[in-house]
Amino acid sequence: MKAKHQRLVLAVVALCGVVGAGVLAASALRDEAAYFRTPDEVAGGKAAVGEAMRLGGMVAKGSIVRQADGLTIRFVATDGKASVPVEYKGIVPDLFGEESGMVADGRMRADGTFVADRILAKHDERYMPPQMGDMPKDMKAAVKG
Amino acid sequence: MIAELGLALLWIAASLACLSLVAGTLFLRGGPKDLAALVRPASVAQGVLTAAAFGLLIALFVRSDMSVDLVARNSNSLKPMIFKIAGTWGNHEGSMLLWLMILSLSGALIALFEKRLREDTLVATLTAQAALSLGFFAFLLFSSNPFKRLPVAPPDGQGLNPLLQDIGLAFHPPTLYVGYVGLSVAFSFAVGALITREIGPAFARAMRPWVLGSWIFLTLGITAGSYWAYYELGWGGWWFWDPVENVSLVPWLAGAALLHSVAVTATRNALRAWTVMLAVIGFSMSMVGTFIVRSGLLTSVHSFAVDPERGTFLLVLMAIYIGGALTLFALRAGAVAEGKKFALLSREGALVINNLLLTTILALVLLGTLYPIVAEAMGEKISVGPPYYNRVAGPLALILCLVMVAGPLLSWRKDDGKRLWSRLPASAFAGAAVLFALILFGGAVGILPLLGMTVAAVVAVASLAPLWGRTLRRVPLPTWGMVVAHFGVAVCLAGMGAESAFIKERLVAAAPGETIRIADFSVKFVGVKPVAGPNYTAIEGSLIATTASGGRFTMKPEARTFPGLMGTAPTETNEAALLTRPGGQLYAVLGQPVPGDDGRADRYQIRLWWKPLVWWIWLGGGLIALGATLSLLGRAQLPAMWRARRHRKTQERFAP
């Protein structure tokens, strides 16, 4: 193979690679990126049933109900404007509690309940899970006021 | 006094960096040679003084001097000594000083030990290093002074985040930082070589140990961080594709690409512009990582409370350095003479594909990490999680591993396909055997884990191929390094595949005396009792795991409560209990008490995982680091006597 020819082949291979990677990334981002929704947005019909998403809100006062199996809990997540019932089976994080902020990964079920696979709670004044930074302040005000 | 002395040392070190920068620049623009003579000693002195300042900061933490703002905010006199010391870098200011110390010490080491480069290239490199450190000195002194005094000293400090009070984590940040900042040297070498136009094997050989060294630390840091997240968070996962994990992975990928391309430049004098480019990208990614983590753009356990002013400062610094280096590259790239030619099917060809794949994975991981930030700026809050990364990085990583099978078996310059095929049957057979076994006996295994384990078998056998038919005693160290590192990749990949494919999970609310069955274990929940640690109280669960073959093991997971110090809220953490067996690990977490009908806690939530071969993941990480270490030792000037003449030829053929 001539050097020039070979360079061309390499350039074409690299170009195909870059385009392929771009297409792969774009399609994966479209399919797999999860939206962060507030209860208000969910009530507004923004969350499709079965679509992976992240729900953020405050745990409403007096709403945590433990099921008989000792593992499943139900509670209501609210942002002061709307609320969404949440169901989670597992060990909740240490600082999870009523009237505090939480973020849950999961999806909406057809009956309007959000089924969480994982729950993150506000950890400490200085260290927080992602996306909780700006949330609790205004929501706290909304919930308490 | 200690704090004031520390601050004074920092100012003197900063002026020395300034001196190096000015003297070096004047010399490179045709100034007198005497100026160049200043740069070496100034770099050494700067390194020593910055290290002394860091030592003084540690002393303040050890003495719990609460009159210093940083100590009061991040330490407490009741903490165990080791965590007082670790607290030095468990905060924004201290970690920036650590970063700066490593940057300055690296400059000092180049000044002391680098003898292979031309004098002007060396001066240009040290000048670039001084320019880097000067920016971070400015950042530290003007916006993040670690030695700031409080007008009134509080009686005691606020303590360190309990999650960070862990021996593994005490050494995780320094390890990663050495890796991150070690890449700054490669960056400075690249800038220096671009300035003096000395881009060739000598430059690549000078740079290589630094690339290998920092990559070893990055590998160890990532491996340790992964293990920490695994046992400390209690979620049972070993990689979460968390943004903070990703920004450590990105420089690692750049480093992996760079150490392979630098080998081509050093041995074959090819891929020269590409190597320079990667050296620039490597440290740029370290800076991007630090910026993302520390600026508060992403909030996590790694981000310290930071104000926007600091974020802007870091962003400007980064823009100057990365922009400057890229501009220099654009101006000089045309002048970089064409390297030696090679055929597509050759060791160089395989390494080019390796580099393309590594940089593609790098770009895709970076895209996934930055996408939420960009989307948020446009008013849409999204999160990009494991499904994205597994889908884009998984297949590419597997292709990369297949290239890794062929690469070491090819000879430099050109090779022919028949010769390659003749060396592959054993590894192809191993892969086929594993694939069939998995399909026949494995049950429903996902496609990615299935291919992962298959490729792992192929790589494991093929990685040993460079040793076949050779007298092992005479195999040069760098070849051993390559073999061990590639074998480590196979071990790691097998662990990931087996864990994802065959994991077992049980989540129960168990009363004392109850037995839980998982995989081949019967786990009896004996009960709980309160225990007290040095600065926490805990509920300790007691589990007895019995294997089918009759082995009995006790596991004691804990739920710990750290009292709030000086007005902060109390914090609770879960300490998982791990039982390591040859076939994997049993992982137990004690959850919350479950109140019965009478309101008393009669049951406890218990989560158990059986994770087959999971410890292979970290073993593989360790082997990769070990391989890189062997390669580094083999190339150090120290064992020059080992490298007898007869080895030189083989080395050229088998260098990674």
Coordinates of C-alpha atoms in Angstrom, one line a residue, chain B residues 261-611:
Chain B
S261 CA 1.4 6.7 22.0
V262 CA 4.4 7.9 23.8
A263 CA 5.8 4.4 23.5
V264 CA 5.4 4.7 19.7
T265 CA 7.2 8.1 19.7
A266 CA 10.0 6.9 21.9
T267 CA 10.6 3.6 20.1
R268 CA 9.7 4.4 16.5
N269 CA 9.7 8.2 16.3
A270 CA 6.2 8.2 14.9
L271 CA 2.8 9.7 16.1
R272 CA 4.7 12.8 17.3
A273 CA 2.1 15.5 17.0
W274 CA -0.5 13.1 18.3
T275 CA 1.6 12.4 21.5
V276 CA 2.0 16.1 22.1
M277 CA -1.7 16.7 21.6
L278 CA -2.6 13.9 24.1
A279 CA -0.2 15.3 26.7
V280 CA -2.0 18.6 26.5
I281 CA -5.4 16.8 26.7
G282 CA -4.4 14.7 29.7
F283 CA -3.7 17.6 32.1
S284 CA -6.5 19.6 30.6
M285 CA -8.9 16.8 31.6
S286 CA -7.3 16.8 35.1
M287 CA -8.1 20.5 35.4
V288 CA -11.6 20.1 34.0
G289 CA -12.1 17.3 36.5
T290 CA -10.9 19.4 39.4
F291 CA -13.0 22.4 38.2
I292 CA -16.2 20.4 37.9
V293 CA -15.7 18.7 41.2
R294 CA -14.5 21.6 43.3
S295 CA -16.6 24.4 41.7
G296 CA -19.9 23.2 43.0
L297 CA -21.2 22.7 39.4
L298 CA -21.9 19.2 40.5
T299 CA -22.8 18.7 44.1
S300 CA -21.7 15.5 45.8
V301 CA -19.7 14.3 48.8
H302 CA -16.6 15.5 46.9
S303 CA -17.7 19.1 46.4
F304 CA -16.8 21.4 49.2
A305 CA -18.9 24.4 49.9
V306 CA -17.5 26.8 47.3
D307 CA -18.5 30.3 46.3
P308 CA -19.1 31.3 42.7
E309 CA -16.1 33.6 42.7
R310 CA -13.7 30.7 43.2
G311 CA -15.4 28.8 40.4
T312 CA -14.9 31.7 38.0
F313 CA -11.3 32.0 39.1
L314 CA -10.6 28.3 38.3
L315 CA -12.5 28.6 35.0
V316 CA -10.4 31.6 33.9
L317 CA -7.2 29.8 34.9
M318 CA -8.2 26.7 33.0
A319 CA -9.2 28.7 29.9
I320 CA -5.8 30.4 29.9
Y321 CA -3.8 27.2 30.2
I322 CA -5.8 25.0 27.9
G323 CA -6.4 27.7 25.4
G324 CA -2.7 28.8 25.5
A325 CA -1.4 25.2 25.0
L326 CA -3.9 24.5 22.1
T327 CA -2.9 27.8 20.4
L328 CA 0.7 27.0 20.7
F329 CA 0.0 23.5 19.3
A330 CA -2.0 25.0 16.4
L331 CA 0.9 27.4 15.6
R332 CA 3.6 24.7 15.8
A333 CA 1.8 21.6 14.6
G334 CA 2.7 22.3 11.0
A335 CA 6.3 22.4 11.9
V336 CA 6.3 19.0 13.6
A337 CA 8.2 16.9 11.1
E338 CA 6.4 13.8 9.8
G339 CA 7.3 10.7 11.8
K340 CA 8.5 7.4 10.6
K341 CA 6.0 5.5 8.4
F342 CA 4.3 2.3 9.2
A343 CA 1.8 -0.1 7.7
L344 CA -1.8 -0.3 8.9
L345 CA -1.2 -3.9 10.1
S346 CA 1.6 -3.3 12.6
R347 CA 2.1 -2.6 16.2
E348 CA 1.9 1.1 15.5
G349 CA -1.4 0.5 13.6
A350 CA -2.9 -1.3 16.5
L351 CA -1.8 1.4 18.9
V352 CA -3.4 4.1 16.7
I353 CA -6.7 2.2 16.9
N354 CA -6.2 1.8 20.6
N355 CA -5.7 5.6 20.8
L356 CA -8.8 6.3 18.7
L357 CA -11.0 4.1 20.8
L358 CA -9.7 5.4 24.1
T359 CA -10.2 9.0 23.0
T360 CA -13.7 8.2 21.7
I361 CA -14.6 6.6 25.0
L362 CA -13.1 9.6 26.7
A363 CA -15.2 12.0 24.6
L364 CA -18.4 10.0 25.2
V365 CA -17.9 9.9 29.0
L366 CA -17.1 13.6 29.1
L367 CA -20.2 14.3 27.0
G368 CA -22.4 12.3 29.3
T369 CA -20.9 14.2 32.3
L370 CA -21.2 17.7 30.9
Y371 CA -24.6 17.2 29.1
P372 CA -26.7 17.7 32.3
I373 CA -24.8 21.0 33.0
V374 CA -25.4 22.3 29.5
A375 CA -29.0 21.1 29.6
E376 CA -29.6 22.9 32.9
A377 CA -28.2 26.1 31.5
M378 CA -30.9 25.8 28.8
G379 CA -33.6 25.3 31.5
E380 CA -34.0 21.5 31.4
K381 CA -32.9 19.4 34.3
I382 CA -31.8 15.9 33.3
S383 CA -29.5 13.2 34.7
V384 CA -27.4 10.9 32.6
G385 CA -26.9 7.6 34.4
P386 CA -25.5 4.1 33.9
P387 CA -27.8 3.1 31.0
Y388 CA -26.2 5.7 28.8
Y389 CA -22.6 4.9 29.8
N390 CA -23.1 1.1 29.6
R391 CA -24.5 1.5 26.2
V392 CA -21.8 3.7 24.7
A393 CA -18.7 2.8 26.6
G394 CA -19.4 -1.0 27.0
P395 CA -19.2 -2.0 23.3
L396 CA -16.3 0.3 22.6
A397 CA -14.4 -1.1 25.6
L398 CA -14.9 -4.6 24.3
I399 CA -13.6 -3.7 20.9
L400 CA -10.6 -2.0 22.5
C401 CA -9.9 -5.3 24.4
L402 CA -9.9 -7.2 21.1
V403 CA -7.4 -4.8 19.7
M404 CA -5.4 -5.4 22.8
V405 CA -5.3 -9.1 21.9
A406 CA -3.7 -8.4 18.6
G407 CA -1.5 -5.4 19.3
P408 CA 1.3 -7.0 21.4
L409 CA 1.5 -9.9 18.9
L410 CA 2.3 -7.7 16.0
S411 CA 5.7 -6.5 15.1
W412 CA 6.7 -2.8 14.6
R413 CA 6.5 -1.2 11.2
K414 CA 4.7 -4.0 9.3
D415 CA 3.4 -7.5 9.8
D416 CA 1.3 -9.9 7.8
G417 CA -2.1 -11.3 8.7
K418 CA -1.1 -15.0 8.4
R419 CA 1.5 -14.6 11.1
L420 CA -1.0 -13.0 13.4
W421 CA -3.6 -15.7 12.9
S422 CA -1.0 -18.4 13.6
R423 CA -0.5 -16.9 17.1
L424 CA -4.2 -16.6 18.0
P425 CA -5.7 -20.2 18.1
A426 CA -5.2 -20.7 21.9
S427 CA -6.9 -17.5 22.9
A428 CA -9.7 -18.0 20.4
F429 CA -10.2 -21.4 21.8
A430 CA -10.4 -20.1 25.4
G431 CA -12.9 -17.5 24.3
A432 CA -15.1 -20.1 22.5
A433 CA -14.9 -22.4 25.5
V434 CA -16.1 -19.7 27.9
L435 CA -18.8 -18.6 25.6
F436 CA -20.2 -22.1 25.1
A437 CA -20.0 -22.8 28.8
L438 CA -21.9 -19.6 29.6
I439 CA -24.6 -20.3 27.0
L440 CA -25.1 -23.9 28.2
F441 CA -24.9 -23.5 31.9
G442 CA -25.1 -19.8 32.6
G443 CA -28.8 -19.3 32.3
A444 CA -30.1 -15.9 31.2
V445 CA -27.0 -13.7 31.0
G446 CA -27.2 -10.2 29.6
I447 CA -25.4 -9.7 26.3
L448 CA -22.8 -7.3 27.7
P449 CA -21.7 -9.4 30.6
L450 CA -21.7 -12.5 28.3
L451 CA -19.4 -10.8 25.8
G452 CA -17.3 -9.3 28.7
M453 CA -16.5 -12.7 30.2
T454 CA -15.8 -14.1 26.7
V455 CA -13.4 -11.3 25.8
A456 CA -11.8 -11.6 29.2
A457 CA -10.9 -15.2 28.5
V458 CA -9.5 -14.3 25.1
V459 CA -7.5 -11.4 26.5
A460 CA -6.2 -13.5 29.5
V461 CA -4.7 -16.1 27.2
A462 CA -3.5 -13.7 24.6
S463 CA -1.9 -11.4 27.1
L464 CA 0.5 -14.2 28.1
A465 CA 1.5 -14.9 24.5
P466 CA 4.5 -12.5 24.4
L467 CA 6.0 -14.8 27.0
W468 CA 5.6 -18.1 25.0
G469 CA 8.7 -19.8 24.0
R470 CA 11.0 -17.4 25.8
T471 CA 13.3 -17.8 28.8
L472 CA 11.3 -16.0 31.4
R473 CA 14.4 -14.8 33.3
R474 CA 15.5 -12.9 30.2
V475 CA 12.2 -11.2 29.4
P476 CA 12.8 -7.5 29.9
L477 CA 10.8 -5.7 32.7
P478 CA 8.8 -3.5 30.4
T479 CA 7.5 -6.6 28.6
W480 CA 6.6 -8.2 31.9
G481 CA 4.8 -4.9 32.7
M482 CA 2.8 -5.1 29.5
V483 CA 1.9 -8.7 30.1
V484 CA 0.8 -8.1 33.8
A485 CA -1.2 -5.0 32.9
H486 CA -3.1 -6.6 30.0
F487 CA -3.7 -9.7 32.1
G488 CA -5.0 -7.3 34.8
V489 CA -7.5 -5.9 32.3
A490 CA -8.8 -9.4 31.6
V491 CA -9.1 -10.2 35.4
C492 CA -11.0 -6.9 35.9
L493 CA -13.3 -7.5 33.0
A494 CA -14.0 -11.1 34.1
G495 CA -14.9 -9.7 37.6
M496 CA -17.3 -7.1 36.1
G497 CA -18.9 -9.6 33.8
A498 CA -19.4 -12.3 36.5
E499 CA -20.7 -9.8 39.1
S500 CA -23.3 -8.3 36.7
A501 CA -24.4 -11.7 35.3
F502 CA -24.7 -13.8 38.5
I503 CA -25.4 -11.4 41.3
K504 CA -27.9 -12.5 43.9
E505 CA -29.8 -10.2 46.2
R506 CA -32.1 -10.7 49.2
L507 CA -33.9 -7.9 51.0
V508 CA -35.8 -9.0 54.1
A509 CA -37.3 -7.8 57.4
A510 CA -35.9 -10.4 59.7
A511 CA -36.6 -11.1 63.4
P512 CA -33.7 -12.4 65.6
G513 CA -33.2 -16.1 65.1
E514 CA -34.5 -16.1 61.5
T515 CA -32.4 -17.6 58.7
I516 CA -32.0 -16.1 55.3
R517 CA -30.9 -18.3 52.3
I518 CA -28.9 -16.7 49.6
A519 CA -26.8 -18.4 46.9
D520 CA -25.0 -21.3 48.8
F521 CA -25.2 -19.6 52.2
S522 CA -27.6 -19.8 55.1
V523 CA -27.4 -16.6 57.0
K524 CA -28.8 -16.6 60.6
F525 CA -29.7 -13.2 62.0
V526 CA -28.7 -13.5 65.7
G527 CA -29.7 -10.1 66.9
V528 CA -28.4 -6.5 67.5
K529 CA -26.6 -4.8 70.3
P530 CA -25.5 -1.2 70.9
V531 CA -21.8 -0.5 70.6
A532 CA -19.7 2.7 70.9
G533 CA -16.8 3.8 68.7
P534 CA -14.2 6.6 69.4
N535 CA -16.5 9.3 68.1
Y536 CA -19.8 7.6 67.3
T537 CA -22.4 5.2 68.7
A538 CA -23.8 2.3 66.6
I539 CA -26.3 -0.5 66.5
E540 CA -24.3 -3.7 65.5
G541 CA -26.1 -6.6 63.9
S542 CA -24.8 -10.1 64.2
L543 CA -25.1 -12.5 61.4
I544 CA -23.7 -16.1 61.1
A545 CA -23.2 -17.2 57.5
T546 CA -22.9 -21.0 57.0
T547 CA -21.7 -22.4 53.7
A548 CA -22.9 -25.6 52.1
S549 CA -19.6 -27.2 52.9
G550 CA -20.0 -26.4 56.6
G551 CA -17.9 -23.2 57.0
R552 CA -19.2 -20.7 59.6
F553 CA -18.5 -17.0 59.5
T554 CA -19.7 -14.1 61.6
M555 CA -20.6 -10.9 60.0
K556 CA -21.2 -7.6 61.9
P557 CA -22.8 -4.8 59.9
E558 CA -23.3 -1.6 61.8
A559 CA -25.6 1.5 61.6
R560 CA -23.5 4.3 63.1
T561 CA -24.6 7.7 64.4
F562 CA -22.1 10.5 64.7
P563 CA -23.2 13.2 67.1
G564 CA -23.5 16.7 65.7
L565 CA -20.5 18.8 66.7
M566 CA -20.7 22.5 67.4
G567 CA -24.2 22.9 66.2
T568 CA -24.2 20.7 63.1
A569 CA -26.8 18.0 62.7
P570 CA -26.0 14.4 63.7
T571 CA -25.1 12.1 60.8
E572 CA -25.8 8.4 60.3
T573 CA -23.9 6.0 58.2
N574 CA -24.2 2.3 57.3
E575 CA -21.1 0.1 57.7
A576 CA -21.5 -2.9 55.5
A577 CA -20.0 -6.2 56.5
L578 CA -18.1 -8.2 53.9
L579 CA -17.3 -11.8 53.8
T580 CA -14.6 -12.6 51.2
R581 CA -14.7 -16.1 49.7
P582 CA -12.6 -17.5 46.8
G583 CA -15.8 -17.4 44.6
G584 CA -16.8 -13.8 45.5
Q585 CA -18.1 -11.7 48.4
L586 CA -21.1 -11.8 50.6
Y587 CA -22.2 -8.3 51.4
A588 CA -24.5 -7.5 54.4
V589 CA -26.2 -4.2 55.3
L590 CA -28.2 -3.6 58.4
G591 CA -31.2 -1.3 57.7
Q592 CA -33.8 0.2 60.0
P593 CA -35.7 -1.4 62.8
V594 CA -39.3 -2.3 61.8
P595 CA -41.8 -1.5 64.4
G596 CA -44.3 -4.4 65.1
D597 CA -48.0 -4.0 66.1
D598 CA -47.1 -3.0 69.6
G599 CA -44.7 -0.3 68.4
R600 CA -41.5 -2.2 69.6
A601 CA -38.8 -3.0 67.0
D602 CA -39.1 -6.7 66.6
R603 CA -37.6 -7.0 63.2
Y604 CA -34.7 -5.4 61.3
Q605 CA -34.3 -4.7 57.6
I606 CA -31.4 -6.7 56.2
R607 CA -30.0 -6.6 52.7
L608 CA -27.7 -9.3 51.5
W609 CA -25.9 -9.6 48.2
W610 CA -23.8 -12.5 46.9
K611 CA -21.4 -11.0 44.4

